[in-house]
Tab-separated table of C-alpha atoms and ligand atoms in Angstrom:
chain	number	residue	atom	x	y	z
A	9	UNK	CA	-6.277	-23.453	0.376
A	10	UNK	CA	-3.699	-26.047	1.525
A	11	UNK	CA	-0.721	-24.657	2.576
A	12	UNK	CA	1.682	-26.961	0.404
A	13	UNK	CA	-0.726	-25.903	-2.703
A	14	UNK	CA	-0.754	-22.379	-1.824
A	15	UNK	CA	3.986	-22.476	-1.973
A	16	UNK	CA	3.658	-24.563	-5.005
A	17	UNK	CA	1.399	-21.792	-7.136
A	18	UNK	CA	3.463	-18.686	-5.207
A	19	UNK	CA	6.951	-21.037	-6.509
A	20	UNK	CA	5.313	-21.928	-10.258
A	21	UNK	CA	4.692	-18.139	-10.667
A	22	UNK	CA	7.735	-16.630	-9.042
A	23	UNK	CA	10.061	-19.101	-11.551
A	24	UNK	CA	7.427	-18.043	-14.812
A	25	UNK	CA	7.443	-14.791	-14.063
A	26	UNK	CA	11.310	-14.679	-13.407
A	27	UNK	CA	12.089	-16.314	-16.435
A	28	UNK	CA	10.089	-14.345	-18.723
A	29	UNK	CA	12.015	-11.749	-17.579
A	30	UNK	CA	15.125	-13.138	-18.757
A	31	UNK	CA	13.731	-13.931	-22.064
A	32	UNK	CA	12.358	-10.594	-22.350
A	33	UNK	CA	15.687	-9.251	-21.361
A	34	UNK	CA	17.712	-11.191	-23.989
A	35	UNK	CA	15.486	-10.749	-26.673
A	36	UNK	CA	15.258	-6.820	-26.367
A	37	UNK	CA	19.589	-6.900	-26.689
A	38	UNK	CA	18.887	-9.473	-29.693
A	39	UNK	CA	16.476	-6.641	-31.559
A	40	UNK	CA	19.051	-4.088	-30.320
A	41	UNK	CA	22.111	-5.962	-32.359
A	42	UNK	CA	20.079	-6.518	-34.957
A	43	UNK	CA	19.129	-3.111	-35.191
A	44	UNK	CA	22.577	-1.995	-34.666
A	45	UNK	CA	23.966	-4.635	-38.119
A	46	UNK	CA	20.801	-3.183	-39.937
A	47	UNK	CA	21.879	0.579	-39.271
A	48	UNK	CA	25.767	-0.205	-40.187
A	49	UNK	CA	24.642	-1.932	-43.137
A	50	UNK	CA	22.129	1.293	-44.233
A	51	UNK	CA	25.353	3.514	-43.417
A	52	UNK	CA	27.591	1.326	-45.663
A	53	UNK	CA	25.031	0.958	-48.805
A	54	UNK	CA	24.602	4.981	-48.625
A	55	UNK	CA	28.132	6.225	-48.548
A	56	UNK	CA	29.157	3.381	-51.130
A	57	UNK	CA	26.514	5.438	-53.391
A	58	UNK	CA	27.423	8.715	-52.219
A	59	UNK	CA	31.499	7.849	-53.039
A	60	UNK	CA	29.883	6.925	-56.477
A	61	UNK	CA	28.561	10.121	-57.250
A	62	UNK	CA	31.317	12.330	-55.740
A	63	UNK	CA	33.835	10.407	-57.887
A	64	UNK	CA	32.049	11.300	-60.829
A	65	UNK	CA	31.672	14.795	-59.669
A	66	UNK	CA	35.523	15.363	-59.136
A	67	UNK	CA	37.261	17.824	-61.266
A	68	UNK	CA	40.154	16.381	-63.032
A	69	UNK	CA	43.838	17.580	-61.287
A	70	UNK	CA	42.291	18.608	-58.400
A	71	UNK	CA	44.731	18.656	-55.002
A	72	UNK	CA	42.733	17.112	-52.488
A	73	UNK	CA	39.077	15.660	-52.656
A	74	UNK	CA	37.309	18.727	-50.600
A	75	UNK	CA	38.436	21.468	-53.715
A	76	UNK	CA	35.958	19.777	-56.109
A	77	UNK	CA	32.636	19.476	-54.457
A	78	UNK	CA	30.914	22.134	-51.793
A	79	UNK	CA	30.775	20.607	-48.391
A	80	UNK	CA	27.696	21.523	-47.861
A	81	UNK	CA	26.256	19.758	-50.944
A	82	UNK	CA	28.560	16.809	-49.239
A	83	UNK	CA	26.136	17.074	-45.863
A	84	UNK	CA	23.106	17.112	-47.737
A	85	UNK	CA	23.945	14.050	-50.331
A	86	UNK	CA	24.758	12.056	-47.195
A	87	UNK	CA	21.652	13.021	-45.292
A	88	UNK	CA	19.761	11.683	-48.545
A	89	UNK	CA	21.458	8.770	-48.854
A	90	UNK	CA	20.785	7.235	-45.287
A	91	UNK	CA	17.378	8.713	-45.395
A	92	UNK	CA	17.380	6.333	-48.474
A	93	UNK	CA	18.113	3.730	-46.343
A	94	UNK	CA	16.118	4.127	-43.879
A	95	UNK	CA	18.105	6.142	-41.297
A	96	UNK	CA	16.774	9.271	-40.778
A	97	UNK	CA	19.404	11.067	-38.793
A	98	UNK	CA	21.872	13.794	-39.641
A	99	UNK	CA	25.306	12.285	-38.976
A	100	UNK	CA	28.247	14.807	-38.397
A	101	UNK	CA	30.295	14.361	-41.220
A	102	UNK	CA	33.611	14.826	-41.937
A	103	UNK	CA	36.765	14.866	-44.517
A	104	UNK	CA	39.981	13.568	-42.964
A	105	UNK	CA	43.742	13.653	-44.493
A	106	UNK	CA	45.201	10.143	-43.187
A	107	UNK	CA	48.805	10.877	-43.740
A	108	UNK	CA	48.856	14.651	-42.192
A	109	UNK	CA	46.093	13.466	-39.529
A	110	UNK	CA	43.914	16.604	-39.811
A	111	UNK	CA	40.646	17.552	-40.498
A	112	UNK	CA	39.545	19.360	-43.928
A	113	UNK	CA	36.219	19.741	-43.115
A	114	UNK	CA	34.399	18.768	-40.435
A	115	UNK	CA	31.028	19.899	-40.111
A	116	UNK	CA	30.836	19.985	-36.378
A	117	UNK	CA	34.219	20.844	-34.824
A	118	UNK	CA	33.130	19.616	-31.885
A	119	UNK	CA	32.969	15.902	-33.135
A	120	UNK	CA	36.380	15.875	-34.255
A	121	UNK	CA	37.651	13.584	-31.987
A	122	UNK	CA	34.584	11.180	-32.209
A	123	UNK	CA	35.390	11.788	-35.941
A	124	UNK	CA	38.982	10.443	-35.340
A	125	UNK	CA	37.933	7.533	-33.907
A	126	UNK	CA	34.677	6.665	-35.895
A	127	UNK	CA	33.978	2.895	-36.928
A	128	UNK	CA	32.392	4.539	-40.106
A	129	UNK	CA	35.468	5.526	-42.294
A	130	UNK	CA	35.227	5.643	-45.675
A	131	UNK	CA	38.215	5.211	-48.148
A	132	UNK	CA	37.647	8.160	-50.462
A	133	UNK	CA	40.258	8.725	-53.708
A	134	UNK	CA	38.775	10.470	-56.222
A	135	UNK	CA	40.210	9.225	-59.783
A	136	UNK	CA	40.364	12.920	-60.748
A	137	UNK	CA	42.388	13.663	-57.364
A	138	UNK	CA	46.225	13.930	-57.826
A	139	UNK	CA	47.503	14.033	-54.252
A	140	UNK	CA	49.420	10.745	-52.689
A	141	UNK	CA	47.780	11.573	-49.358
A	142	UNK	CA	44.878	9.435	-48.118
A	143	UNK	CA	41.648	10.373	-47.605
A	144	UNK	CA	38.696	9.447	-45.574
A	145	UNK	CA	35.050	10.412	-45.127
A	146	UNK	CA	33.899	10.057	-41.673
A	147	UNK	CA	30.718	9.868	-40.267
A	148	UNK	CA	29.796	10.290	-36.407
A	149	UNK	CA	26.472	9.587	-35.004
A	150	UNK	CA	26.315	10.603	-31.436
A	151	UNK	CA	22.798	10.459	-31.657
A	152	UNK	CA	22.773	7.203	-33.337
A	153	UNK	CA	21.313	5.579	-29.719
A	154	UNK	CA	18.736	7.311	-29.564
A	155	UNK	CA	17.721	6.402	-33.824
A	156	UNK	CA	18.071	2.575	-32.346
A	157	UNK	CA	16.521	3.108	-29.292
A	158	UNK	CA	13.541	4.819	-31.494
A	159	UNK	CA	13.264	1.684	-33.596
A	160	UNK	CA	13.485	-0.557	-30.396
A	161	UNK	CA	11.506	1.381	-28.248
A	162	UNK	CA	7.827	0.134	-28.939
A	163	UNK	CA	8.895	-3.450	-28.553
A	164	UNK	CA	11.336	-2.862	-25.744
A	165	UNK	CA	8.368	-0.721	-24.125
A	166	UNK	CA	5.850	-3.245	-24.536
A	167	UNK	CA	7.976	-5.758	-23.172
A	168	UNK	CA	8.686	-4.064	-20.207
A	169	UNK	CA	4.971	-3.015	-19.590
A	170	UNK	CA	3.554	-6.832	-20.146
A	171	UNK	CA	6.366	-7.748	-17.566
A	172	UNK	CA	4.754	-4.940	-15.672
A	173	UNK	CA	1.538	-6.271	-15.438
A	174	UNK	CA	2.523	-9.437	-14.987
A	175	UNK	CA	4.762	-8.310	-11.837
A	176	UNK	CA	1.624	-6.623	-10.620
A	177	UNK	CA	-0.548	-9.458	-10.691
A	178	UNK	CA	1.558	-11.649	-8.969
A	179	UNK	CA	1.687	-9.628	-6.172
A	180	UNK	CA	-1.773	-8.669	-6.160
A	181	UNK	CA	-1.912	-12.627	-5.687
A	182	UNK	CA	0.614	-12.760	-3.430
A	183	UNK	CA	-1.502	-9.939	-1.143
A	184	UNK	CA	-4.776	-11.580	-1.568
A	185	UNK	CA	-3.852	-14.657	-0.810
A	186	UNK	CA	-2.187	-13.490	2.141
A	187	UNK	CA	-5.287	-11.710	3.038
A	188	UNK	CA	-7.206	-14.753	2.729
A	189	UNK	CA	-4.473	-16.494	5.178
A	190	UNK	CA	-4.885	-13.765	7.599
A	191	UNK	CA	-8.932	-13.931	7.436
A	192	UNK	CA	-9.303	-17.832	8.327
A	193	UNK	CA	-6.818	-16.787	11.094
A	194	UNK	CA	-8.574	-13.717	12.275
A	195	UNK	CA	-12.061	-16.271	11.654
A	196	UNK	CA	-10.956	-19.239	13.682
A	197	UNK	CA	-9.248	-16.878	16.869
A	198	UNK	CA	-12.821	-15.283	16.724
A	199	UNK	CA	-14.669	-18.414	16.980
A	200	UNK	CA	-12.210	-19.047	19.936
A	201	UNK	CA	-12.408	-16.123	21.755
A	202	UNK	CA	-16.244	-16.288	21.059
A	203	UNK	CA	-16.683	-19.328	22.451
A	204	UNK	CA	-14.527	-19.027	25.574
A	205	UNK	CA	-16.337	-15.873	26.265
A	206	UNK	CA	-19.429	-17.545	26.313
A	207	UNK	CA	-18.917	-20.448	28.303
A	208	UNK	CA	-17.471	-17.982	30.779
A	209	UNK	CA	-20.590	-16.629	31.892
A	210	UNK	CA	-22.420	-19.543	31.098
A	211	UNK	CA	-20.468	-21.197	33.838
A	212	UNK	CA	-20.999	-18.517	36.441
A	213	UNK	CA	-24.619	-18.591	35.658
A	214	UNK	CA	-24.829	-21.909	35.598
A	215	UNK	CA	-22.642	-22.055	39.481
A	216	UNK	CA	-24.833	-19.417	40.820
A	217	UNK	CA	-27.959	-21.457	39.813
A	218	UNK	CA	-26.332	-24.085	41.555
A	219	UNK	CA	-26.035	-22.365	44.643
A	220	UNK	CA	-29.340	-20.710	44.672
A	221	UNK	CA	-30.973	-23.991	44.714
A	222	UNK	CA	-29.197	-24.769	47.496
A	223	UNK	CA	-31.519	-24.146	50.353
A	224	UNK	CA	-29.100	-22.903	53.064
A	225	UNK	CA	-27.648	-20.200	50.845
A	226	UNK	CA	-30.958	-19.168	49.067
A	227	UNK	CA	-32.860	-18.960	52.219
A	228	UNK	CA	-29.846	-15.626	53.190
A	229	UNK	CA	-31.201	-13.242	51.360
A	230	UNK	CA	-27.633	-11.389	51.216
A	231	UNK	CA	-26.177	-14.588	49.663
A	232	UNK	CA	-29.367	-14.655	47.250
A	233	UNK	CA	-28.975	-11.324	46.093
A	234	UNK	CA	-25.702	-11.664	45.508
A	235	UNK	CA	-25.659	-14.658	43.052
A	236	UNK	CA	-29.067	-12.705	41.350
A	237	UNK	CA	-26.515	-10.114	40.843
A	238	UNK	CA	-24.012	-11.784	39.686
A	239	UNK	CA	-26.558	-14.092	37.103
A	240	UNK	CA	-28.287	-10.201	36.130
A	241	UNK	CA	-24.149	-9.197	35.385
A	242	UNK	CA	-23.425	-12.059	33.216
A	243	UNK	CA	-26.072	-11.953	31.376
A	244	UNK	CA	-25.819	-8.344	30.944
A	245	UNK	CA	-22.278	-8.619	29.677
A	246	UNK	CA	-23.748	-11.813	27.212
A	247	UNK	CA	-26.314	-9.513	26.034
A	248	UNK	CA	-23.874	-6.703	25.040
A	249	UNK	CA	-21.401	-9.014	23.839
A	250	UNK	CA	-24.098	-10.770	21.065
A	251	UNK	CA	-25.241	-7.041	20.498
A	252	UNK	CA	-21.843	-6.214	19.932
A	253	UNK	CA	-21.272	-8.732	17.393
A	254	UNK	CA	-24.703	-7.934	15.702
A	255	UNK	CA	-24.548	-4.881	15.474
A	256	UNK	CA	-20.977	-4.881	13.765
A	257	UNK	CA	-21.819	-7.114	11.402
A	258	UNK	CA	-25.193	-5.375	10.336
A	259	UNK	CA	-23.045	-2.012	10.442
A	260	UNK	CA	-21.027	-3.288	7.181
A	261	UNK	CA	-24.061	-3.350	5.334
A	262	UNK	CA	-24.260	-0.339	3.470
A	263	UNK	CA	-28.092	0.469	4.277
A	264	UNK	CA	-27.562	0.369	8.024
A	265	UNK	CA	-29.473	2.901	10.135
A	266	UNK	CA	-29.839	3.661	13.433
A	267	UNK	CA	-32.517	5.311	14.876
A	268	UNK	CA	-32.530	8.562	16.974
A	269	UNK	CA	-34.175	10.010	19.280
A	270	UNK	CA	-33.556	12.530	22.191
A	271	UNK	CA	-32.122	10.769	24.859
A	272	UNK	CA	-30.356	11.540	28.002
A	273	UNK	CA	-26.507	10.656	27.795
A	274	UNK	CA	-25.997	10.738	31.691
A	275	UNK	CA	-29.433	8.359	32.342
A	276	UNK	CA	-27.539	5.937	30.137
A	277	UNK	CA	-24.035	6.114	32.042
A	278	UNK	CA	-25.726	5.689	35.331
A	279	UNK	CA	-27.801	2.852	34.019
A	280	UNK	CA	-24.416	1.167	32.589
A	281	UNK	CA	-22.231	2.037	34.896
A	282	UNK	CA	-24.688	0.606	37.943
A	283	UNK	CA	-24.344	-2.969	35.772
A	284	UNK	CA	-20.867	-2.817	36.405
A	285	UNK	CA	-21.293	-2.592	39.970
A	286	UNK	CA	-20.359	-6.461	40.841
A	287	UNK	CA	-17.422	-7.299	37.879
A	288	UNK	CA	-15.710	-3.649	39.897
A	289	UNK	CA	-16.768	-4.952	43.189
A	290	UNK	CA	-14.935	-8.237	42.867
A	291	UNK	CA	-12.144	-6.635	41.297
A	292	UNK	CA	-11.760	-4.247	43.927
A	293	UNK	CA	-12.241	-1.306	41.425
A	294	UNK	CA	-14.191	1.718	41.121
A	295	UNK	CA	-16.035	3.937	38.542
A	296	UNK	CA	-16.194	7.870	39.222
A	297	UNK	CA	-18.571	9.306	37.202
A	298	UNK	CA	-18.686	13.457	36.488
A	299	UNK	CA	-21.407	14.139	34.326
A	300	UNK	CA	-21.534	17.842	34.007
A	301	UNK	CA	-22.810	18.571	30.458
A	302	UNK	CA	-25.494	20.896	30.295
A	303	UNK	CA	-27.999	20.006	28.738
A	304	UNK	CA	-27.203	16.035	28.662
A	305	UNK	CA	-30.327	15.549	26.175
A	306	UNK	CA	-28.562	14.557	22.277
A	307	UNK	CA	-30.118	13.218	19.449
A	308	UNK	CA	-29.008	9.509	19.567
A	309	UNK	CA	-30.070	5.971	19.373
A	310	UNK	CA	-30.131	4.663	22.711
A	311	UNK	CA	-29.355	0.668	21.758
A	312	UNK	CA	-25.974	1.538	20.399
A	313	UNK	CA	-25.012	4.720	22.494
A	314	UNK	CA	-25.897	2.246	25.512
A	315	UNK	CA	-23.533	-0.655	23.921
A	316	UNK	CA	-21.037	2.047	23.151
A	317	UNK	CA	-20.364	3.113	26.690
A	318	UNK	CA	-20.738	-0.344	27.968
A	319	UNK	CA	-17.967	-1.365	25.655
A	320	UNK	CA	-15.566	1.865	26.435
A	321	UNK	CA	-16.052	0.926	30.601
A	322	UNK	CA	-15.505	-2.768	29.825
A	323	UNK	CA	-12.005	-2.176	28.194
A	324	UNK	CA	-11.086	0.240	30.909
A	325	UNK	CA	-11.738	-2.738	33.540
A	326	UNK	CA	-10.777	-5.627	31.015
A	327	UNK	CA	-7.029	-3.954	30.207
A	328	UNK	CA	-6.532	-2.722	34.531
A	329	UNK	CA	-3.769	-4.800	35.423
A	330	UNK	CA	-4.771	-3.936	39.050
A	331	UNK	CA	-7.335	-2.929	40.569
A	332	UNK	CA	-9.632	-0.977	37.815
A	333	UNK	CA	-10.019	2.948	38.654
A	334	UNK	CA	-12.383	4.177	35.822
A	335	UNK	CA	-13.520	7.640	35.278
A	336	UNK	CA	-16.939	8.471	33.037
A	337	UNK	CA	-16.965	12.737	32.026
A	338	UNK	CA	-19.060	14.589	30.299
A	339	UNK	CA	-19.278	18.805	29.194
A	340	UNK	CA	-20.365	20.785	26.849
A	341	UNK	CA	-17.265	21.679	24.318
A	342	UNK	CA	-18.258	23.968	21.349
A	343	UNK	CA	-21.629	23.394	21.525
A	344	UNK	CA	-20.915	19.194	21.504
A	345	UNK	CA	-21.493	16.844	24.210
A	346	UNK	CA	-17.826	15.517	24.936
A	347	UNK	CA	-17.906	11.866	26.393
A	348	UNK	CA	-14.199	10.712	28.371
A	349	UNK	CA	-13.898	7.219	29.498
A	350	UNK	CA	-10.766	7.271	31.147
A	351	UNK	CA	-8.917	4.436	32.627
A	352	UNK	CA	-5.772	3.649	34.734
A	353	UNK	CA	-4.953	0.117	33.383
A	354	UNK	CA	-2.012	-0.737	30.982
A	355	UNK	CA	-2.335	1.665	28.018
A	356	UNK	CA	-1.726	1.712	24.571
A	357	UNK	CA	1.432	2.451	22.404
A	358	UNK	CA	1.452	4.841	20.062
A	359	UNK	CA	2.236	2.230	17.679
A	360	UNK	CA	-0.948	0.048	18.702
A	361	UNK	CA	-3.319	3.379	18.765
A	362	UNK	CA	-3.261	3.763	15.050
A	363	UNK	CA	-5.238	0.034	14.771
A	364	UNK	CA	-7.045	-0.205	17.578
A	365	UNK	CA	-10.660	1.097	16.045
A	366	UNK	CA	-9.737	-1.726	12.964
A	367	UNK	CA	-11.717	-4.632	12.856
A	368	UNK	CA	-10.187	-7.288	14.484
A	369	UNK	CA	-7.381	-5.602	15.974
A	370	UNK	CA	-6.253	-6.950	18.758
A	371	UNK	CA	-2.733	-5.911	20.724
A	372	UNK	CA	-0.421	-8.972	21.290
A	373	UNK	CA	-0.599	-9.246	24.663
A	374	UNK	CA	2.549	-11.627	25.468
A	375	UNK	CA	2.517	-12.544	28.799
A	376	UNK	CA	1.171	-9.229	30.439
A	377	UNK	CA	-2.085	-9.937	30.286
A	378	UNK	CA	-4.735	-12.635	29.644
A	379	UNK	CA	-7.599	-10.777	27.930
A	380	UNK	CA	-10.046	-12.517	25.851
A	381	UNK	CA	-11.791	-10.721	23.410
A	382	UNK	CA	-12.412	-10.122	19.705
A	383	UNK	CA	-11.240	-7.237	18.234
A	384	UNK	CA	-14.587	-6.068	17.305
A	385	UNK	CA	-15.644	-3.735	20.268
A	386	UNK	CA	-13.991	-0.333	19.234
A	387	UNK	CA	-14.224	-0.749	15.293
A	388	UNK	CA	-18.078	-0.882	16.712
A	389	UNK	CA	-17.735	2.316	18.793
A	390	UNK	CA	-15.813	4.153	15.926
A	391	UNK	CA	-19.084	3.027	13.694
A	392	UNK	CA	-21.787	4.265	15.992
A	393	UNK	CA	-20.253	7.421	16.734
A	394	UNK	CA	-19.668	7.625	12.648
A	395	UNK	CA	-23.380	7.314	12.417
A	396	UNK	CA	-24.136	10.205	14.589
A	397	UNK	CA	-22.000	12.467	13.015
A	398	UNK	CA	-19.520	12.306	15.947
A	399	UNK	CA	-15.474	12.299	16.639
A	400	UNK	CA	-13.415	9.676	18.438
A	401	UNK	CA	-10.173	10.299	19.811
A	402	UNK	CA	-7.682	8.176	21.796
A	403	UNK	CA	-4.592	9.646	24.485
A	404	UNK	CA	-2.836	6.641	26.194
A	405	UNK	CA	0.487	5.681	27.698
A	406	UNK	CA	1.922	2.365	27.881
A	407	UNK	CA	1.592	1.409	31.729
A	408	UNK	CA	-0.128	4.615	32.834
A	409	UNK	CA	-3.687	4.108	31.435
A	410	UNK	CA	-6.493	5.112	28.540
A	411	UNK	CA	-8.704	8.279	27.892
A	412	UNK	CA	-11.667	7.438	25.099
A	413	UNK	CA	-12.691	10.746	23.977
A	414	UNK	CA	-15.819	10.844	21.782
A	415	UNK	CA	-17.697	14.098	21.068
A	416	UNK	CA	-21.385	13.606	19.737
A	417	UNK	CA	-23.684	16.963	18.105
A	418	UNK	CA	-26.359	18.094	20.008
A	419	UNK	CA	-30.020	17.994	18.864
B	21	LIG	P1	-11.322	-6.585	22.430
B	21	LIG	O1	-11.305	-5.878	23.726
B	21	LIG	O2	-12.474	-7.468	22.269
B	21	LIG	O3	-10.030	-7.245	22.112
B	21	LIG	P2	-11.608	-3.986	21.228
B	21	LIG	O4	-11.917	-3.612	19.817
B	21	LIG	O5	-12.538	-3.505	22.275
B	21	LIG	O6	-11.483	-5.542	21.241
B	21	LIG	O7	-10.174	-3.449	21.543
B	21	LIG	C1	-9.110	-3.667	20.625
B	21	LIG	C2	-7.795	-3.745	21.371
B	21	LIG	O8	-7.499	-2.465	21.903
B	21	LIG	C3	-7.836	-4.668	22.546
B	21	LIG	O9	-7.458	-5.977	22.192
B	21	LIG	C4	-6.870	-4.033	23.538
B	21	LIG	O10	-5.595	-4.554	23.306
B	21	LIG	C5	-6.878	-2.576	23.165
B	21	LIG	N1	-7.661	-1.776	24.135
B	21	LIG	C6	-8.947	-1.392	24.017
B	21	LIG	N2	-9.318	-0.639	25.050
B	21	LIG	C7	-8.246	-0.541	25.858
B	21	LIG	C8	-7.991	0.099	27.105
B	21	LIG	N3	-8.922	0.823	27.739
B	21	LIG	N4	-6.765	-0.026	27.658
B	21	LIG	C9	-5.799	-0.719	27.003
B	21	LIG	N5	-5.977	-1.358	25.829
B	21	LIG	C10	-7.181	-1.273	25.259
């Protein structure tokens, strides 16, 4: 996806999804004003009717409002009267002496003051009353936010949860398409990397040819061995390189299997290591191998166990700033053959060890080093030594070198 098309649907759905949030958020305060005019207009229709019936109720001469009625009969004709209309909460409720400021009933004490300074006050003269002072019933509702909230809740809620999705799905976009980004990149570095490390030993093949036709240096038989080496190394590395690649890719298929037999671990270190005899050679390296498991004979397939310590010696001469120093071990560790391929070359940070064995994973090398490869080489390893049941482990330091540690059952 073109780049300009790929900002223009991340900008279209940031500036939807951003303003349905808006909406959203002024339409849930609409329904919660309109819930709050509803509820003060239920409150004023019931206490109109409850001042109706209390007026008729009033005994004639009576001193003050509270002598002619029980309070509690007060409570409960209120309660009725807002359940009437529609509000079914118990308010705390209240009979209050304007002119003396002072409660004559309340029926929570504790509300008073909430009481005192209620919106819902109710002018309340009884015709039967004689008294001059004013009275007012007053209602608190301190849990009148949660009655609206109640009512508002399933549509605030379902707001909130579409928003939700929607929030979700965008960046569930957002990550695939970014995933897709990185894939094309991680697909068109491999092609790169594939390519240069082809034509790599296809050139030294191809010199070496070259010089072996040459009569004067063919006709030396040091000089002849010596570019037959060098053609039997480069192909070597193609072969494992294409096997590599192969194998990785038919590893992702789920019905993958590899194919074991007994083999002998240290017959295939020898046999890889002496293919690395030239590349160490011109590099001025060397490869110390101590193979001292007892017995060396596993249950393995020898293709990939072959590829997989050709790839773990390959790194440890491919990331050796200097001259390579590689060390191949083997023992016997709780009853498990315990393979170390350790290096001297520039190491791994700690940071950098944790995605290594992913697919792909390569460590920005800046300017230290010039490596070419493609990320594929451990993720491989970690997947043969998966398939044989095995362990891989990884100690490195930053400038001080590499130890591959893989422990494989024994037949
Ligand atoms: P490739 O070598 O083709 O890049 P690998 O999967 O073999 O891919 O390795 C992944 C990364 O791990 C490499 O790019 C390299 O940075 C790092 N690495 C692997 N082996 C070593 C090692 N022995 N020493 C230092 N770094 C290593």
């Amino acid at each position: 996806m073109k780049r300009w098309i790929r900002i223009f649907i991340i900008s279209v759905f940031a500036i939807a999804a951003v303003s349905l949030v808006v909406i959203q958020f002024y339409q849930t305060r609409r329904t919660f004003s309109i819930n709050d005019n509803m509820f003060n207009i239920g409150v004023g229709n019931a206490m109109d009717e409850v001042i109706k019936q209390l007026d008729a109720e009033t005994t004639m001469g009576s001193d003050e409002p509270a002598a002619s009625f029980s309070y509690q009969g007060l409570d409960s004709l209120i309660a009725e009267q807002l359940l009437l209309n529609g509000i079914d909460i118990h308010p705390v409720v209240g009979i209050y002496n304007g002119n003396e400021r002072s409660f004559l009933y309340s029926s929570d004490p504790r509300h008073e003051k909430q009481l005192e300074e209620s919106p819902y006050r109710y002018n309340f003269h009884p015709a039967g009353v004689v008294s001059n002072n004013q009275f007012f019933i007053t209602l608190a509702f301190p849990t009148a936010q949660l009655f609206l909230q109640r009512h508002s809740n399933l549509f605030v809620y379902m707001s909130f949860f579409l928003v939700l999705i929607i929030a979700a799905m965008f960046v569930i976009s957002l990550r695939a398409l970014a995933n897709q980004r990185k894939l094309d990149q991680m697909k068109s570095e491999f092609i790169n990397n594939m390519t240069h490390e082809i034509k790599t030993p296809l050139a030294t093949i191809g010199l070496a040819c070259e010089m072996l036709r040459d009569e004067t240096i063919s006709q030396d038989s040091a000089s002849r061995q010596n570019f037959i080496g060098i053609i039997n190394d480069e192909n070597q590395r193609m072969r494992v390189l294409v096997e590599t690649i192969l194998q990785s890719a038919k590893m992702s298929n789920k019905n993958f299997h590899i194919s074991p037999k007994e083999v002998d671990v240290h017959q295939i270190i020898k046999k890889v290591a002496q293919s690395f005899t030239l590349t160490l050679s011109n590099r001025g390296g060397s490869l110390e191998t101590q193979l001292n498991a007892d017995p060396s004979v596993i249950e393995a397939d020898e293709l990939h166990l072959t590829n997989l310590v050709y790839n773990l010696i390959d790194n440890g001469i491919k990331y050796s700033a200097n001259a390579p120093a590689i060390t191949v071990s083997t023992a016997i560790v709780d009853h498990q053959l315990e393979l170390r391929v350790s290096d001297h070359g520039i190491g791994i940070s700690k940071e950098d060890q944790k995605h290594v064995f992913e697919k792909f994973y390569r460590v920005s090398t800046g300017d230290v080093h010039n490596v070419k490869g493609f990320g594929i080489g451990l993720n491989y390893v970690t997947q043969v030594v998966k398939l044989h049941q095995g362990h891989i482990a990884l100690e490195s330091e930053l400038g001080k070198g590499s130890t591959f540690i893989i422990t494989l059952p024994m037949c």
